PDB file of C-alpha atoms in Angstrom:
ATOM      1  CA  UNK A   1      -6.050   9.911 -13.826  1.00 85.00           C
ATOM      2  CA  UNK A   2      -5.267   9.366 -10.039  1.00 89.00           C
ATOM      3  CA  UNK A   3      -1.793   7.054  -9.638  1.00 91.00           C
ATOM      4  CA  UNK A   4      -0.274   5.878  -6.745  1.00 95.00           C
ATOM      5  CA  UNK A   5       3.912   6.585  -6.115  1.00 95.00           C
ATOM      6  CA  UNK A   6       5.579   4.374  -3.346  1.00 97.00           C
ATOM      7  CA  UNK A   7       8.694   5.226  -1.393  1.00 98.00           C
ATOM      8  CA  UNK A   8      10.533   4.448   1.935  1.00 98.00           C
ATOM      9  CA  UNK A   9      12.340   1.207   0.457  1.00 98.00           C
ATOM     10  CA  UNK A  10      15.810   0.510   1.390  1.00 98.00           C
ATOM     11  CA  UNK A  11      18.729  -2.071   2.890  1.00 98.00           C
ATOM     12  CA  UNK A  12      18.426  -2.878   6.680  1.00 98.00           C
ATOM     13  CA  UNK A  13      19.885  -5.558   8.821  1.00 98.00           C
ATOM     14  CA  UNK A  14      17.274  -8.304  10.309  1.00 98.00           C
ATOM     15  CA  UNK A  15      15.862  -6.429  12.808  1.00 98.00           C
ATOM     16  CA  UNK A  16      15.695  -2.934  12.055  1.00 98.00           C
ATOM     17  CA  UNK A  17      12.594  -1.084  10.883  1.00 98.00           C
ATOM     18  CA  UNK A  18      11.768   0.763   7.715  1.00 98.00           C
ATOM     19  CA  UNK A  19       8.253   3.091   6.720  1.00 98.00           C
ATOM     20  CA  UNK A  20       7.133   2.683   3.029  1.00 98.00           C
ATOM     21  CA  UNK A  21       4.867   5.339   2.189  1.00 98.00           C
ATOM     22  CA  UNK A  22       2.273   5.166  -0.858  1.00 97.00           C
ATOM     23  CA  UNK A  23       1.024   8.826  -2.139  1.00 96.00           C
ATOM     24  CA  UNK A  24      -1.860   8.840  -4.058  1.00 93.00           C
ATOM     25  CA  UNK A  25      -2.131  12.193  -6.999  1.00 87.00           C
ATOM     26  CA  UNK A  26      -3.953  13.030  -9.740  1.00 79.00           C
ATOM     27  CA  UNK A  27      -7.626  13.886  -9.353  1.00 74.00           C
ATOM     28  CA  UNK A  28      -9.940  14.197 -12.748  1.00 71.00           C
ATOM     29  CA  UNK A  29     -12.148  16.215 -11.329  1.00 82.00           C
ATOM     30  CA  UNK A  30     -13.291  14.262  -8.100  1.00 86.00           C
ATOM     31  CA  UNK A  31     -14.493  16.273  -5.535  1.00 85.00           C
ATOM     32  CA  UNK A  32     -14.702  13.410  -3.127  1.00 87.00           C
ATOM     33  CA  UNK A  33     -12.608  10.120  -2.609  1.00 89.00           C
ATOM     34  CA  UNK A  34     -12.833   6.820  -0.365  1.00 91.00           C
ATOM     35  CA  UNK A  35      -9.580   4.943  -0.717  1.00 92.00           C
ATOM     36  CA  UNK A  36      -9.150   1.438   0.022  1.00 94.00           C
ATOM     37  CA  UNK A  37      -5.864   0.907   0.043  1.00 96.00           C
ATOM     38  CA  UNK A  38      -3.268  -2.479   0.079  1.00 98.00           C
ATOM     39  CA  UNK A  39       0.481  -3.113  -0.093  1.00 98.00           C
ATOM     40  CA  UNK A  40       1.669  -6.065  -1.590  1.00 98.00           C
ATOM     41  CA  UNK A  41       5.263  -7.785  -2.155  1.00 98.00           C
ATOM     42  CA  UNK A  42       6.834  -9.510  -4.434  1.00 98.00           C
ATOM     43  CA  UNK A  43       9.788 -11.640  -4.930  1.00 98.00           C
ATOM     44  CA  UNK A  44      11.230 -13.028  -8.638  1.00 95.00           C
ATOM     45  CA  UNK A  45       9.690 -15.695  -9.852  1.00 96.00           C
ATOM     46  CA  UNK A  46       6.789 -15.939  -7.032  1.00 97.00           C
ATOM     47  CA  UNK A  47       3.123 -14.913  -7.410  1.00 97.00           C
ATOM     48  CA  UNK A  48       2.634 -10.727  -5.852  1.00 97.00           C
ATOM     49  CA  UNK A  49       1.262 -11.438  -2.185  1.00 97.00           C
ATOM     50  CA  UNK A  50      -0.938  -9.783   0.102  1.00 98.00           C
ATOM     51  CA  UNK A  51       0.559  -7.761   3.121  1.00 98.00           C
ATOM     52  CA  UNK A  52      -1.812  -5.061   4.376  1.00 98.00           C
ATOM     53  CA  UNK A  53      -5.004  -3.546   3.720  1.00 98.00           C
ATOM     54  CA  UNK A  54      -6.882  -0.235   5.208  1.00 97.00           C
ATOM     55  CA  UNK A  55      -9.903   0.965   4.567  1.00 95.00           C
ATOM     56  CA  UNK A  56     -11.529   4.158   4.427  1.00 92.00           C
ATOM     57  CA  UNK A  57     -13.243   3.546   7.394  1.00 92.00           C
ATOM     58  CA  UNK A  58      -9.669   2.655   9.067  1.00 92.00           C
ATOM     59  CA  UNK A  59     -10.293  -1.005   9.372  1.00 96.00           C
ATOM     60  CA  UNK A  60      -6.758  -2.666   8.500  1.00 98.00           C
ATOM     61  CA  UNK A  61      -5.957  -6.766   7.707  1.00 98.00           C
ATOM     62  CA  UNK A  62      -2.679  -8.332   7.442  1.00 98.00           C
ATOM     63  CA  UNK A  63      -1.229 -11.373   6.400  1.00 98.00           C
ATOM     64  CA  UNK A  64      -0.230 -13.868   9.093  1.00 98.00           C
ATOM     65  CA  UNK A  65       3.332 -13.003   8.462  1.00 98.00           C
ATOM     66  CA  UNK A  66       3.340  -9.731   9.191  1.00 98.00           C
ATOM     67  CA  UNK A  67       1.122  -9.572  12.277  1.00 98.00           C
ATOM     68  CA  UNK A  68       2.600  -8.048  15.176  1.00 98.00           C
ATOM     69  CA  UNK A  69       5.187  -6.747  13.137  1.00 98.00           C
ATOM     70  CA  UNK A  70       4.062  -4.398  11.017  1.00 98.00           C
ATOM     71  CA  UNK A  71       1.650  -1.335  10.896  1.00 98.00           C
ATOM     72  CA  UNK A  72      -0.483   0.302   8.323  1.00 98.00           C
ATOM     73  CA  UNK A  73      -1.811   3.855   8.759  1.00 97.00           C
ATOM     74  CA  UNK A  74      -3.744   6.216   6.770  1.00 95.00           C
ATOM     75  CA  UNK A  75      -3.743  10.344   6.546  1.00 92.00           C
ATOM     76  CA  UNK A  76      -6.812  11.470   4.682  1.00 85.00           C
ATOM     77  CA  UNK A  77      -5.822  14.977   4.396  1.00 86.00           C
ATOM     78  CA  UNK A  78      -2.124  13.940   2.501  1.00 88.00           C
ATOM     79  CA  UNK A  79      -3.962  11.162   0.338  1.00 89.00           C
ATOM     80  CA  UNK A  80      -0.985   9.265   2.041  1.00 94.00           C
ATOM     81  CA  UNK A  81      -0.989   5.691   3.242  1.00 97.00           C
ATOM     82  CA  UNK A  82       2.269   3.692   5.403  1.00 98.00           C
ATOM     83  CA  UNK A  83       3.287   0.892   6.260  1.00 98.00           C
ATOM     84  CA  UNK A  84       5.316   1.094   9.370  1.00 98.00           C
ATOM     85  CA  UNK A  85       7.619  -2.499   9.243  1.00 98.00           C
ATOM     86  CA  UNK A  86       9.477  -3.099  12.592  1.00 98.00           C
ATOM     87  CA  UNK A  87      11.235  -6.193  13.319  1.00 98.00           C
ATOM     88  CA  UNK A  88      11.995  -7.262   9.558  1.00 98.00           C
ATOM     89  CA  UNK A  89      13.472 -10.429   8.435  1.00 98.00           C
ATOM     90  CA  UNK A  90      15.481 -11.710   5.237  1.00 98.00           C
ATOM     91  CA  UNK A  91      11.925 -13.274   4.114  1.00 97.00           C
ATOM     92  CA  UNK A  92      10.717 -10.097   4.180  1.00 98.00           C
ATOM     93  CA  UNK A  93      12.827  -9.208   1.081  1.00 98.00           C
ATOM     94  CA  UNK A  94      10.508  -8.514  -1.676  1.00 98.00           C
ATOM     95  CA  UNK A  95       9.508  -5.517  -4.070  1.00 98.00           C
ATOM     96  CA  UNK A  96       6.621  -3.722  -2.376  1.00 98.00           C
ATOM     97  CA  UNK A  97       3.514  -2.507  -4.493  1.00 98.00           C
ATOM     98  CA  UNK A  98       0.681  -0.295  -3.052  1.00 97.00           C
ATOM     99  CA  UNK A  99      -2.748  -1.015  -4.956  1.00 97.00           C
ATOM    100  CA  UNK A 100      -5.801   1.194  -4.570  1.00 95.00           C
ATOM    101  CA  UNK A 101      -8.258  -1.390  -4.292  1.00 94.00           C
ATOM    102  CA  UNK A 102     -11.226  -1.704  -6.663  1.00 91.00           C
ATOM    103  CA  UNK A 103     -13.576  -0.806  -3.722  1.00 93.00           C
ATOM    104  CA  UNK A 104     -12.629   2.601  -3.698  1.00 93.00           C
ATOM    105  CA  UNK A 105     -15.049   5.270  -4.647  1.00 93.00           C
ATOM    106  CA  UNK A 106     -14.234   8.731  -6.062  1.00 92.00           C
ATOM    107  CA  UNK A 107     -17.060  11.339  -6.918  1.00 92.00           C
ATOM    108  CA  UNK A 108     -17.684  14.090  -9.450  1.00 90.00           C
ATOM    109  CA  UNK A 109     -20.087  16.824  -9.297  1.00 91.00           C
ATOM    110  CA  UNK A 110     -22.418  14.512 -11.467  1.00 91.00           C
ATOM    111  CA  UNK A 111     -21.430  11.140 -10.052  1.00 91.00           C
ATOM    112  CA  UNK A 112     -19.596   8.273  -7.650  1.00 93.00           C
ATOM    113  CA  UNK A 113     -18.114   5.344  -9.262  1.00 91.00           C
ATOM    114  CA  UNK A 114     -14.478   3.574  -8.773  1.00 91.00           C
ATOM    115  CA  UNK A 115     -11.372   5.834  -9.662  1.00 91.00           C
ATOM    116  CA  UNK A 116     -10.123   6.013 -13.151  1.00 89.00           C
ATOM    117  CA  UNK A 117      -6.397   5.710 -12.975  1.00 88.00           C
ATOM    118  CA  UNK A 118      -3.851   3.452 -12.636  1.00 88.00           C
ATOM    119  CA  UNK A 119      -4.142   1.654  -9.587  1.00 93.00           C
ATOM    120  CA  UNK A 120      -0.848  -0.435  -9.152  1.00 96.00           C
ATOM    121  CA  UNK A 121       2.331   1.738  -8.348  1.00 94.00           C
ATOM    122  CA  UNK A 122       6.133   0.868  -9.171  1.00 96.00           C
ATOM    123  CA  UNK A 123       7.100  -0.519  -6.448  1.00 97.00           C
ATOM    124  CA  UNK A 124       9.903   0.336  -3.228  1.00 98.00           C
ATOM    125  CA  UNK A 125      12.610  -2.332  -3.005  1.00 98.00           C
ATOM    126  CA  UNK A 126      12.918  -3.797   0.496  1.00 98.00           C
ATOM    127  CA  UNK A 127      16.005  -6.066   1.208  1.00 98.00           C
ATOM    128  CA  UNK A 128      16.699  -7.621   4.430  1.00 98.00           C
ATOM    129  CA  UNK A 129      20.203  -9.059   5.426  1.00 98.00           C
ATOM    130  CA  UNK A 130      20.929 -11.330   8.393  1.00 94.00           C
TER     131      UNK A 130
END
């Protein structure tokens, strides 16, 4: 089953700039894979939110929040996707979760259909102090 592993978390000022990286593994078999990939944050006792999407295709979305501020990237060939975060602030403070989204497409010899895996990962802890 293909799983994703996050890293890069940490404890910065307001200000500085971390990378969290999101490595995707495991492939049953699949030949071929699309990815469609998000981050996500989350802070105790609020609902996960949306940060940053990419594509396949390299088409990326971001949350109003995070525009201007932060960067998400892609490398194919390491099954690897970042997200660069410059300028943080103490809101930014959250557990951050890469998903591969359910529009991803992975292909056998026999067939293409949507990953079989697990397709939340632990989590990175970012904090942010003023």
């Amino acid at each position: 089953q293909v799983h994703v592993v996050e890293s890069g978390g940490g404890s910065v000022q307001a200000g500085g700039s971390l990378r969290l990286s999101c490595v995707v593994s495991g492939y049953p078999g699949y030949t071929n894979c699309r990815y469609d990939m998000s981050w996500y944050r989350q802070v105790p006792g609020k609902e996960r939110e949306f940060v940053s999407r990419i594509d396949s295709d390299g088409s990326a979305r971001y949350v109003d929040s995070v525009k201007g501020r932060f960067t998400i990237s892609q490398d194919n060939a390491k099954n690897t996707v970042y997200l660069q975060m410059n300028s943080l602030k103490p809101e930014d403070t959250a557990m951050y979760f890469c998903k591969i989204e359910e529009s991803s497409v992975c292909c056998s010899l026999s067939s293409c259909g949507p990953p079989d895996g697990n397709y939340w990962g632990q989590g990175t802890q970012v904090t942010v102090s003023s």
